[in-house]
Amino acid sequence: MFFLKHDIQSLNKQLESIKSTDTNARLTTSTSDKDITELCNSMNAVLDERREAVTRVQLRNTEFKRAMTNISHDLRTPLTSAIGYLQMARESGSHEHLGLVEERLKSLTTLMNSLFEYTKIIEGRLEYNPEKVSLCDILRDVIAQFYGDFTAKGFEVSLDIPDEPVYAICDKSAAERVVQNLVKNALEHGYKRFEIVLRDSEIVFRNTVRDIDSLDVGLMFERFYTADLSRTSGNTGLGLAIVKELVEAMGWKITVVKSGDIISCVLSC
């Protein structure tokens, strides 16, 4: 009994020391008693889980602070610019700067809409209405929306979409949003070539990218990812994060592959 009490006291003393010093040390015991050994192992498992939870919280806090810095910068930039142009217009009595003010305010509106949309998604306030949807129609409609922008930037656009319909059961609005964001990302951060290939229920979005080595494909779809290829001035980096959330909500899957200066986003519907 004496040795049992001593072993328990030893574990308790170690535990108090770990709590007070915030160390990563683990509990140890030299006893041969099976119950004490199992207790020690169980307590170490609890300590490990607690440390992992603390690490996750710290990472989230760091991400949140970084996100707030990025968002503050992205919102402040067009707003400050718009105010500056308004002052110039007032002082000069000219209306030539009003178009630039409108452009900056539209950019600000886009940022706010992205933040609002992302908040609705992660809070589960977005309603999904599954139905039979033509993937071919969605792809053609979205490309039609952006085709002029691609040609204006000198892109060579290629579509490989079968004549026969390819259907998927999904929320049409969410599916359209996913395709729009992937196409917009290619337009904003790619150059020279853009291609979409639809085979069965798999869609490949492929484009060439400058400075592709600076792109971490493992982080591309994380919220507020700050690589230049995924986030530029006036862009919160939420476009691809929204894609990730919508894809997961619909039970789809998306993967990214780099090859040379080409990046391919593969969407499995």
XYZ file of N, CA and C in Angstrom:
807
model
N 0.835 -1.210 0.000
C 0.000 0.000 0.000
C 0.874 1.266 0.000
N 1.970 1.211 0.736
C 2.865 2.366 0.812
C 3.406 2.731 -0.569
N 3.848 1.712 -1.316
C 4.411 1.961 -2.641
C 3.338 2.467 -3.611
N 2.113 1.947 -3.469
C 1.017 2.390 -4.314
C 0.735 3.879 -4.088
N 0.698 4.251 -2.788
C 0.458 5.650 -2.450
C 1.596 6.530 -2.967
N 2.804 6.047 -2.849
C 3.970 6.804 -3.327
C 3.899 7.027 -4.832
N 3.502 5.985 -5.583
C 3.402 6.098 -7.034
C 2.331 7.115 -7.435
N 1.197 7.108 -6.761
C 0.118 8.055 -7.050
C 0.571 9.484 -6.749
N 1.251 9.652 -5.611
C 1.765 10.970 -5.246
C 2.773 11.473 -6.280
N 3.593 10.562 -6.781
C 4.590 10.920 -7.785
C 3.920 11.398 -9.074
N 2.888 10.671 -9.495
C 2.152 11.074 -10.704
C 1.486 12.434 -10.509
N 0.902 12.631 -9.332
C 0.228 13.889 -9.040
C 1.220 15.063 -9.055
N 2.416 14.826 -8.482
C 3.439 15.869 -8.443
C 3.904 16.222 -9.858
N 4.096 15.195 -10.682
C 4.504 15.431 -12.067
C 3.433 16.216 -12.826
N 2.185 15.841 -12.562
C 1.070 16.496 -13.250
C 0.989 17.978 -12.878
N 1.166 18.288 -11.602
C 1.148 19.679 -11.149
C 2.284 20.477 -11.783
N 3.433 19.825 -11.908
C 4.581 20.487 -12.520
C 4.328 20.778 -13.993
N 3.722 19.810 -14.686
C 3.405 19.987 -16.107
C 2.403 21.121 -16.292
N 1.407 21.188 -15.427
C 0.391 22.231 -15.521
C 0.976 23.617 -15.270
N 1.878 23.724 -14.310
C 2.408 25.032 -13.918
C 3.490 25.548 -14.855
N 4.183 24.657 -15.542
C 5.290 25.080 -16.411
C 4.941 25.033 -17.895
N 3.761 24.511 -18.219
C 3.321 24.422 -19.615
C 4.375 23.729 -20.479
N 4.879 22.638 -19.974
C 5.896 21.876 -20.687
C 5.259 20.759 -21.501
N 6.014 20.184 -22.403
C 5.530 19.052 -23.191
C 5.943 17.706 -22.587
N 6.419 17.767 -21.345
C 6.841 16.532 -20.676
C 5.656 15.588 -20.489
N 5.963 14.307 -20.374
C 4.926 13.293 -20.152
C 5.144 12.660 -18.776
N 4.094 12.077 -18.271
C 4.174 11.405 -16.971
C 4.963 10.108 -17.109
N 5.741 9.795 -16.075
C 6.500 8.541 -16.059
C 6.299 7.843 -14.711
N 6.443 6.560 -14.733
C 6.361 5.790 -13.491
C 7.275 4.576 -13.597
N 7.866 4.208 -12.473
C 8.765 3.046 -12.458
C 8.098 1.841 -11.824
N 6.826 1.996 -11.489
C 6.124 0.906 -10.825
C 5.882 -0.257 -11.777
N 5.752 -1.431 -11.171
C 5.394 -2.612 -11.953
C 3.910 -2.920 -11.835
N 3.217 -2.061 -11.060
C 1.781 -2.277 -10.869
C 1.040 -1.958 -12.174
N 0.257 -2.918 -12.631
C -0.434 -2.793 -13.915
C -1.430 -1.636 -13.914
N -2.188 -1.495 -12.838
C -3.210 -0.450 -12.767
C -2.579 0.943 -12.790
N -1.485 1.132 -12.068
C -0.799 2.419 -12.050
C -0.237 2.739 -13.440
N 0.329 1.712 -14.087
C 0.875 1.907 -15.432
C -0.212 2.317 -16.414
N -1.373 1.649 -16.334
C -2.486 1.990 -17.217
C -3.004 3.398 -16.928
N -3.041 3.773 -15.645
C -3.470 5.117 -15.269
C -2.506 6.159 -15.854
N -1.228 5.875 -15.758
C -0.203 6.777 -16.299
C -0.381 6.951 -17.808
N -0.602 5.839 -18.497
C -0.791 5.892 -19.955
C -2.053 6.676 -20.323
N -3.123 6.468 -19.553
C -4.378 7.181 -19.826
C -4.218 8.679 -19.607
N -3.506 9.041 -18.556
C -3.286 10.454 -18.275
C -2.407 11.097 -19.346
N -1.424 10.353 -19.841
C -0.586 10.874 -20.924
C -1.410 11.084 -22.195
N -2.354 10.169 -22.441
C -3.216 10.311 -23.618
C -4.059 11.580 -23.514
N -4.568 11.860 -22.307
C -5.348 13.072 -22.080
C -4.481 14.309 -22.275
N -3.257 14.258 -21.758
C -2.326 15.385 -21.932
C -2.024 15.630 -23.408
N -1.834 14.546 -24.164
C -1.553 14.677 -25.592
C -2.718 15.331 -26.323
N -3.938 14.898 -25.977
C -5.125 15.468 -26.616
C -5.259 16.951 -26.270
N -4.967 17.282 -25.020
C -5.058 18.683 -24.592
C -4.046 19.547 -25.345
N -2.826 19.028 -25.491
C -1.802 19.795 -26.201
C -2.181 19.986 -27.675
N -2.737 18.957 -28.274
C -3.166 19.071 -29.674
C -4.283 20.100 -29.808
N -5.211 20.110 -28.844
C -6.307 21.077 -28.870
C -5.782 22.496 -28.722
N -4.817 22.678 -27.813
C -4.225 24.000 -27.609
C -3.503 24.457 -28.879
N -2.791 23.533 -29.527
C -2.080 23.867 -30.761
C -3.054 24.285 -31.848
N -4.183 23.560 -31.948
C -5.188 23.917 -32.954
C -5.758 25.308 -32.699
N -6.021 25.603 -31.439
C -6.550 26.923 -31.092
C -5.531 28.014 -31.431
N -4.271 27.756 -31.112
C -3.227 28.741 -31.403
C -3.102 28.983 -32.909
N -3.195 27.911 -33.694
C -3.120 28.051 -35.142
C -4.307 28.842 -35.674
N -5.503 28.559 -35.122
C -6.691 29.295 -35.550
C -6.571 30.770 -35.199
N -6.046 31.051 -34.011
C -5.879 32.448 -33.605
C -4.884 33.173 -34.511
N -3.798 32.472 -34.841
C -2.809 33.068 -35.745
C -3.420 33.320 -37.110
N -4.180 32.332 -37.605
C -4.842 32.478 -38.896
C -5.852 33.621 -38.873
N -6.594 33.714 -37.765
C -7.600 34.764 -37.649
C -6.948 36.144 -37.660
N -5.858 36.306 -36.907
C -5.172 37.602 -36.865
C -4.620 37.963 -38.238
N -4.039 36.967 -38.918
C -3.508 37.216 -40.254
C -4.640 37.570 -41.222
N -5.772 36.862 -41.071
C -6.921 37.120 -41.934
C -7.456 38.525 -41.731
N -7.553 38.948 -40.466
C -8.059 40.288 -40.185
C -7.132 41.361 -40.759
N -5.823 41.104 -40.707
C -4.863 42.046 -41.290
C -5.059 42.131 -42.796
N -5.197 40.953 -43.435
C -5.390 40.923 -44.886
C -6.696 41.595 -45.291
N -7.769 41.268 -44.573
C -9.076 41.826 -44.913
C -9.083 43.333 -44.713
N -8.495 43.786 -43.607
C -8.442 45.220 -43.339
C -7.716 45.944 -44.464
N -6.606 45.344 -44.918
C -5.845 45.948 -46.012
C -6.661 45.957 -47.292
N -7.304 44.818 -47.601
C -8.039 44.697 -48.852
C -9.262 45.612 -48.899
N -9.897 45.823 -47.764
C -11.055 46.717 -47.717
C -10.622 48.180 -47.706
N -9.516 48.453 -47.033
C -9.063 49.830 -46.910
C -8.519 50.374 -48.234
N -7.874 49.511 -49.036
C -7.235 49.971 -50.274
C -8.220 50.627 -51.246
N -9.307 49.928 -51.664
C -10.237 50.599 -52.594
C -10.984 51.753 -51.947
N -11.246 51.656 -50.646
C -11.964 52.735 -49.969
C -11.109 53.998 -49.910
N -9.829 53.842 -49.536
C -8.920 54.992 -49.487
C -8.747 55.612 -50.867
N -8.642 54.743 -51.874
C -8.487 55.218 -53.249
C -9.720 56.009 -53.684
N -10.903 55.485 -53.367
C -12.146 56.164 -53.750
C -12.244 57.528 -53.083
N -11.899 57.598 -51.813
C -11.937 58.876 -51.085
C -10.973 59.875 -51.722
N -9.788 59.396 -52.101
C -8.805 60.269 -52.731
C -9.308 60.849 -54.043
N -9.912 59.998 -54.868
C -10.434 60.473 -56.149
C -11.604 61.434 -55.955
N -12.432 61.213 -54.934
C -13.535 62.131 -54.642
C -13.002 63.505 -54.246
N -11.947 63.515 -53.444
C -11.340 64.785 -53.040
C -10.771 65.529 -54.247
N -10.134 64.761 -55.151
C -9.585 65.381 -56.357
C -10.691 65.960 -57.230
N -11.802 65.206 -57.333
C -12.924 65.682 -58.142
C -13.527 66.945 -57.540
N -13.626 66.989 -56.219
C -14.204 68.156 -55.549
C -13.304 69.384 -55.700
N -12.003 69.176 -55.548
C -11.067 70.300 -55.629
C -10.928 70.834 -57.045
N -11.017 69.959 -58.014
C -10.843 70.387 -59.404
C -12.157 70.777 -60.069
N -13.263 70.356 -59.456
C -14.565 70.621 -60.073
C -14.803 69.787 -61.308
N -13.971 68.766 -61.512
C -14.077 67.892 -62.688
C -14.701 66.559 -62.302
N -15.383 65.969 -63.282
C -16.019 64.667 -63.048
C -15.201 63.509 -63.630
N -13.990 63.777 -64.115
C -13.215 62.734 -64.782
C -12.790 61.609 -63.844
N -12.750 61.896 -62.540
C -12.318 60.866 -61.589
C -13.475 60.029 -61.046
N -14.702 60.405 -61.370
C -15.852 59.698 -60.802
C -15.944 58.253 -61.291
N -15.490 58.022 -62.508
C -15.485 56.647 -63.017
C -14.557 55.763 -62.213
N -13.418 56.324 -61.805
C -12.477 55.570 -60.980
C -13.053 55.321 -59.588
N -13.776 56.306 -59.081
C -14.435 56.119 -57.779
C -15.431 54.976 -57.861
N -16.219 54.958 -58.919
C -17.203 53.889 -59.101
C -16.523 52.527 -59.183
N -15.402 52.466 -59.901
C -14.653 51.213 -60.034
C -14.164 50.708 -58.682
N -13.624 51.602 -57.857
C -13.125 51.221 -56.538
C -14.254 50.766 -55.623
N -15.391 51.446 -55.704
C -16.519 51.073 -54.853
C -17.121 49.731 -55.293
N -17.087 49.456 -56.578
C -17.544 48.149 -57.059
C -16.618 47.053 -56.535
N -15.315 47.339 -56.525
C -14.349 46.383 -55.983
C -14.621 46.122 -54.512
N -14.942 47.190 -53.783
C -15.251 47.058 -52.361
C -16.509 46.226 -52.153
N -17.493 46.440 -53.004
C -18.735 45.662 -52.922
C -18.476 44.182 -53.166
N -17.620 43.886 -54.140
C -17.270 42.491 -54.429
C -16.616 41.825 -53.226
N -15.720 42.550 -52.574
C -15.053 42.023 -51.387
C -16.064 41.731 -50.282
N -16.959 42.659 -50.050
C -17.949 42.492 -48.993
C -18.881 41.326 -49.299
N -19.261 41.188 -50.568
C -20.142 40.082 -50.955
C -19.460 38.729 -50.742
N -18.162 38.663 -51.046
C -17.413 37.414 -50.843
C -17.349 37.051 -49.367
N -17.095 38.044 -48.526
C -17.057 37.799 -47.084
C -18.410 37.341 -46.570
N -19.468 37.984 -47.040
C -20.823 37.628 -46.610
C -21.174 36.211 -47.056
N -20.836 35.887 -48.295
C -21.133 34.554 -48.822
C -20.374 33.480 -48.051
N -19.083 33.721 -47.800
C -18.276 32.737 -47.088
C -18.801 32.527 -45.668
N -19.208 33.617 -45.016
C -19.759 33.512 -43.666
C -21.017 32.668 -43.656
N -21.889 32.867 -44.630
C -23.121 32.072 -44.715
C -22.812 30.589 -44.896
N -21.812 30.302 -45.713
C -21.466 28.904 -45.997
C -20.938 28.204 -44.753
N -19.943 28.812 -44.078
C -19.314 28.136 -42.942
C -20.241 28.087 -41.726
N -21.232 28.966 -41.684
C -22.196 28.927 -40.581
C -23.372 28.012 -40.890
N -23.371 27.403 -42.078
C -24.430 26.466 -42.438
C -25.745 27.134 -42.760
N -25.712 28.409 -43.155
C -26.950 29.135 -43.445
C -27.307 29.119 -44.930
N -26.492 28.424 -45.716
C -26.769 28.331 -47.146
C -27.611 27.085 -47.406
N -28.745 27.254 -48.080
C -29.641 26.136 -48.364
C -29.265 25.485 -49.689
N -29.263 24.151 -49.704
C -28.937 23.394 -50.898
C -30.180 22.643 -51.385
N -30.433 22.753 -52.678
C -31.589 22.080 -53.278
C -31.109 21.177 -54.403
N -30.799 19.913 -54.087
C -30.286 18.991 -55.105
C -31.293 18.754 -56.225
N -30.788 18.740 -57.441
C -31.606 18.447 -58.609
C -30.698 17.914 -59.714
N -31.323 17.406 -60.777
C -30.552 16.900 -61.911
C -30.110 18.091 -62.761
N -28.782 18.272 -62.852
C -28.228 19.456 -63.508
C -27.299 19.053 -64.646
N -27.376 19.777 -65.747
C -26.491 19.532 -66.886
C -25.150 20.247 -66.660
N -24.095 19.471 -66.475
C -22.765 20.065 -66.308
C -22.311 20.765 -67.583
N -22.704 20.229 -68.736
C -22.335 20.839 -70.017
C -22.886 22.259 -70.112
N -24.158 22.431 -69.726
C -24.785 23.752 -69.805
C -24.114 24.740 -68.861
N -23.801 24.282 -67.650
C -23.148 25.171 -66.681
C -21.801 25.639 -67.204
N -21.011 24.716 -67.732
C -19.677 25.072 -68.234
C -19.773 26.049 -69.399
N -20.687 25.802 -70.335
C -20.826 26.688 -71.491
C -21.318 28.074 -71.067
N -22.268 28.108 -70.141
C -22.809 29.394 -69.685
C -21.740 30.232 -68.986
N -20.956 29.585 -68.116
C -19.929 30.329 -67.376
C -18.831 30.826 -68.309
N -18.397 29.986 -69.229
C -17.369 30.419 -70.177
C -17.871 31.582 -71.024
N -19.150 31.549 -71.402
C -19.721 32.649 -72.179
C -19.643 33.963 -71.405
N -19.806 33.888 -70.074
C -19.744 35.084 -69.234
C -18.356 35.722 -69.249
N -17.321 34.877 -69.292
C -15.950 35.371 -69.142
C -15.131 35.341 -70.430
N -15.730 34.855 -71.511
C -14.951 34.668 -72.738
C -14.323 35.977 -73.216
N -15.082 37.071 -73.170
C -14.548 38.360 -73.589
C -13.363 38.796 -72.749
N -13.411 38.505 -71.443
C -12.305 38.858 -70.549
C -11.057 38.049 -70.887
N -11.254 36.765 -71.201
C -10.113 35.920 -71.555
C -9.450 36.412 -72.850
N -10.256 36.680 -73.859
C -9.696 37.115 -75.139
C -9.033 38.489 -75.002
N -9.609 39.355 -74.154
C -9.013 40.677 -73.945
C -7.627 40.571 -73.321
N -7.394 39.519 -72.527
C -6.096 39.321 -71.896
C -5.179 38.420 -72.727
N -5.634 38.065 -73.923
C -4.781 37.302 -74.830
C -4.747 35.809 -74.574
N -5.730 35.285 -73.862
C -5.784 33.853 -73.592
C -6.231 33.070 -74.830
N -5.694 31.883 -74.954
C -6.221 30.903 -75.900
C -7.126 29.970 -75.097
N -8.431 29.994 -75.375
C -9.407 29.227 -74.601
C -9.816 27.988 -75.366
N -9.784 26.842 -74.686
C -10.150 25.564 -75.307
C -11.188 24.856 -74.453
N -12.275 24.412 -75.094
C -13.326 23.663 -74.396
C -13.451 22.282 -75.015
N -13.396 21.268 -74.175
C -13.591 19.891 -74.632
C -14.789 19.337 -73.868
N -15.974 19.634 -74.387
C -17.227 19.257 -73.731
C -18.019 18.379 -74.699
N -18.448 17.199 -74.272
C -19.169 16.293 -75.177
C -20.512 16.865 -75.630
N -20.959 16.446 -76.811
C -22.251 16.904 -77.326
C -23.410 16.317 -76.520
N -23.248 15.068 -76.093
C -24.311 14.441 -75.314
C -24.262 14.972 -73.873
N -25.429 15.160 -73.245
C -25.489 15.753 -71.905
C -24.779 14.903 -70.852
N -24.156 15.573 -69.922
C -23.565 14.932 -68.744
C -24.251 15.554 -67.528
N -24.907 14.710 -66.739
C -25.692 15.221 -65.623
C -25.048 14.902 -64.273
N -25.422 15.704 -63.276
C -25.011 15.462 -61.891
C -26.155 15.898 -60.993
N -26.306 15.215 -59.861
C -27.300 15.619 -58.873
C -26.626 16.574 -57.899
N -27.044 17.829 -57.939
C -26.392 18.841 -57.112
C -27.276 20.077 -57.023
N -26.848 21.026 -56.217
C -27.504 22.330 -56.166
C -26.959 23.158 -57.328
N -27.843 23.589 -58.214
C -27.399 24.266 -59.434
C -26.651 25.557 -59.125
N -27.156 26.357 -58.193
C -26.505 27.630 -57.867
C -25.102 27.401 -57.300
N -24.975 26.385 -56.420
C -23.676 26.080 -55.823
C -22.701 25.587 -56.888
N -23.194 24.731 -57.795
C -22.336 24.208 -58.862
C -21.862 25.340 -59.778
N -22.767 26.252 -60.095
C -22.394 27.396 -60.931
C -21.348 28.261 -60.234
N -21.515 28.447 -58.933
C -20.580 29.267 -58.170
C -19.193 28.634 -58.157
N -19.140 27.310 -58.008
C -17.860 26.596 -58.022
C -17.145 26.821 -59.349
N -17.878 26.621 -60.448
C -17.278 26.778 -61.778
C -16.857 28.230 -62.010
N -17.712 29.172 -61.624
C -17.379 30.593 -61.788
C -16.087 30.955 -61.057
N -15.962 30.509 -59.822
C -14.774 30.860 -59.041
C -13.507 30.235 -59.609
N -13.604 29.001 -60.099
C -12.438 28.351 -60.692
C -12.032 29.041 -61.992
N -13.025 29.424 -62.786
C -12.738 30.122 -64.043
C -12.158 31.505 -63.758
N -12.744 32.232 -62.803
C -12.236 33.560 -62.446
C -10.811 33.479 -61.914
N -10.512 32.437 -61.143
C -9.163 32.277 -60.608
C -8.152 32.078 -61.733
N -8.542 31.282 -62.731
C -7.663 31.064 -63.883
C -7.477 32.359 -64.665
N -8.542 33.143 -64.791
C -8.464 34.406 -65.515
C -7.556 35.403 -64.798
N -7.673 35.468 -63.472
C -6.925 36.451 -62.696
C -5.453 36.089 -62.516
N -5.175 34.788 -62.390
C -3.817 34.388 -62.020
C -3.092 33.561 -63.076
N -3.790 33.222 -64.151
C -3.154 32.477 -65.224
C -2.759 33.390 -66.372
N -2.254 32.801 -67.432
C -1.929 33.562 -68.632
C -1.806 32.606 -69.817
N -1.959 33.127 -70.977
C -1.702 32.456 -72.251
C -2.740 31.390 -72.614
N -2.919 30.367 -71.786
C -3.821 29.273 -72.166
C -4.756 28.905 -71.013
N -5.994 28.567 -71.389
C -6.959 28.048 -70.419
C -7.793 26.977 -71.103
N -7.983 25.868 -70.402
C -8.678 24.726 -70.998
C -9.633 24.105 -69.980
N -10.799 23.701 -70.481
C -11.747 22.931 -69.670
C -12.045 21.632 -70.397
N -11.936 20.518 -69.670
C -12.231 19.200 -70.235
C -13.256 18.515 -69.342
N -14.337 18.037 -69.929
C -15.372 17.302 -69.198
C -15.412 15.870 -69.701
N -15.174 14.935 -68.794
C -15.246 13.518 -69.111
C -16.055 12.822 -68.017
N -17.154 12.189 -68.414
C -18.066 11.558 -67.460
C -18.461 12.603 -66.415
N -18.135 12.369 -65.147
C -18.483 13.342 -64.108
C -17.237 14.012 -63.545
N -16.214 14.141 -64.373
C -14.965 14.769 -63.957
C -14.666 15.963 -64.858
N -14.432 17.122 -64.229
C -14.129 18.343 -64.971
C -12.706 18.781 -64.630
N -11.910 19.031 -65.644
C -10.537 19.499 -65.439
C -10.429 20.950 -65.921
N -9.972 21.821 -65.018
C -9.700 23.218 -65.345
C -8.176 23.361 -65.398
N -7.651 23.679 -66.570
C -6.186 23.665 -66.747
C -5.715 24.998 -67.330
N -4.699 25.585 -66.711
C -4.150 26.831 -67.243
C -2.672 26.971 -66.888
N -1.977 27.788 -67.662
C -0.576 28.071 -67.375
C -0.496 29.175 -66.328
N 0.570 29.119 -65.518
C 0.718 30.053 -64.403
C 2.158 30.554 -64.350
N 2.305 31.842 -64.168
C 3.635 32.410 -63.931
C 4.033 32.165 -62.480
N 5.301 32.025 -62.228
C 5.800 31.863 -60.850
C 5.134 30.696 -60.133
N 4.964 29.609 -60.829
C 4.207 28.489 -60.268
C 4.904 27.876 -59.050
N 6.228 28.041 -58.950
C 6.956 27.471 -57.813
C 6.561 28.119 -56.493
N 6.030 29.328 -56.560
C 5.628 30.015 -55.324
C 4.241 29.588 -54.860
N 3.591 28.745 -55.645
C 2.237 28.309 -55.316
C 2.270 26.993 -54.555
N 1.682 26.977 -53.363
C 1.564 25.759 -52.561
C 0.178 25.182 -52.809
N 0.102 24.125 -53.630
C -1.202 23.566 -53.995
C -1.925 22.987 -52.786
N -1.173 22.635 -51.753
C -1.812 22.108 -50.555
C -2.571 23.161 -49.768
N -2.268 24.435 -50.043
C -2.921 25.534 -49.327
C -3.870 26.340 -50.199
N -3.928 26.034 -51.476
C -4.685 26.849 -52.415
C -6.136 27.094 -51.998
N -6.759 26.075 -51.434
C -8.174 26.190 -51.115
C -8.428 26.540 -49.650
N -7.342 26.895 -48.943
C -7.516 27.317 -47.560
C -7.946 28.776 -47.523
N -8.787 29.128 -46.564
C -9.277 30.499 -46.479
C -8.126 31.460 -46.188
N -8.158 32.580 -46.864
C -7.204 33.670 -46.694
C -5.765 33.267 -47.046
N -5.624 32.231 -47.889
C -4.282 31.882 -48.353
C -3.681 33.107 -49.045
N -2.451 33.458 -48.673
C -1.908 34.756 -49.080
C -0.855 34.701 -50.176
N -0.702 33.578 -50.840
C 0.258 33.548 -51.952
C -0.221 34.497 -53.050
N 0.709 35.129 -53.738
C 0.345 36.101 -54.758
C -0.526 35.498 -55.841
N -0.373 34.183 -56.085
C -1.160 33.564 -57.141
C -2.603 33.370 -56.728
N -2.888 33.388 -55.442
C -4.245 33.152 -54.978
C -4.870 34.390 -54.383
N -4.051 35.415 -54.148
C -4.600 36.611 -53.526
C -3.805 37.819 -53.980
N -4.502 38.772 -54.555
C -3.878 40.002 -54.964
C -4.637 41.151 -54.351
N -4.153 42.358 -54.556
C -4.843 43.520 -54.015
C -6.274 43.545 -54.510
N -7.205 43.715 -53.594
C -8.606 43.709 -53.953
C -9.200 42.323 -53.976
N -8.504 41.347 -53.463
C -8.988 39.975 -53.471
C -8.714 39.354 -52.116
N -9.757 38.919 -51.416
C -9.580 38.378 -50.076
C -9.002 36.967 -50.078
N -8.899 36.342 -51.244
C -8.440 34.956 -51.267
C -9.542 33.988 -50.888
N -10.802 34.479 -50.874
C -11.916 33.628 -50.453
C -12.537 32.847 -51.604
N -12.224 33.218 -52.844
C -12.848 32.552 -53.983
C -12.666 31.049 -53.973
N -11.424 30.595 -53.778
C -11.154 29.157 -53.769
C -11.576 28.514 -52.458
N -11.574 29.278 -51.364
C -12.071 28.739 -50.094
C -13.565 28.463 -50.199
N -14.284 29.346 -50.905
C -15.715 29.128 -51.145
C -15.909 27.880 -51.996
N -15.045 27.699 -52.997
C -15.108 26.494 -53.827
C -14.990 25.250 -52.957
N -14.009 25.240 -52.071
C -13.784 24.079 -51.208
C -15.009 23.766 -50.359
N -15.593 24.795 -49.735
C -16.746 24.584 -48.867
C -17.945 24.069 -49.652
N -18.196 24.637 -50.830
C -19.346 24.210 -51.642
C -19.146 22.796 -52.180
N -17.915 22.501 -52.603
C -17.610 21.154 -53.120
C -17.864 20.107 -52.040
N -17.388 20.366 -50.824
C -17.575 19.415 -49.736
C -19.051 19.293 -49.351
N -19.768 20.412 -49.377
C -21.192 20.388 -49.013
C -21.998 19.549 -49.999
N -21.594 19.527 -51.271
C -22.316 18.766 -52.282
C -21.811 17.334 -52.402
N -20.791 16.983 -51.613
C -20.248 15.627 -51.683
C -19.335 15.419 -52.871
N -18.863 16.504 -53.469
C -17.917 16.412 -54.572
C -16.487 16.373 -54.024
N -15.534 16.356 -54.926
C -14.125 16.318 -54.527
C -13.315 17.151 -55.513
N -12.299 17.856 -55.000
C -11.431 18.631 -55.888
C -9.971 18.407 -55.509
N -9.138 18.224 -56.520
C -7.704 18.030 -56.316
C -6.949 18.959 -57.269
N -5.699 19.244 -56.920
C -4.879 20.152 -57.730
C -3.556 19.470 -58.074
N -3.129 19.620 -59.316
C -1.885 19.011 -59.781
C -1.053 20.074 -60.495
N 0.249 20.143 -60.167
C 1.181 21.033 -60.870
C 2.062 20.206 -61.796
N 2.284 20.728 -63.011
C 3.178 20.060 -63.955
C 3.814 21.135 -64.835
N 5.111 21.359 -64.649
C 5.772 22.436 -65.375
C 5.169 23.765 -64.965
N 4.698 24.539 -65.945
C 4.050 25.806 -65.630
C 2.526 25.693 -65.738
N 2.024 24.463 -65.681
C 0.582 24.209 -65.816
C 0.009 23.723 -64.488
N -1.127 24.272 -64.118
C -1.852 23.814 -62.950
C -3.210 23.290 -63.388
N -3.583 22.139 -62.852
C -4.858 21.518 -63.201
C -5.699 21.320 -61.934
N -6.901 21.855 -61.950
C -7.865 21.620 -60.882
C -8.852 20.576 -61.385
N -8.901 19.434 -60.707
C -9.755 18.329 -61.137
C -10.958 18.247 -60.200
N -12.131 18.483 -60.771
C -13.370 18.485 -60.014
C -14.139 17.214 -60.300
N -14.301 16.377 -59.271
C -15.050 15.117 -59.413
C -16.456 15.322 -58.862
N -17.439 15.240 -59.743
C -18.819 15.562 -59.361
C -19.611 14.299 -58.981
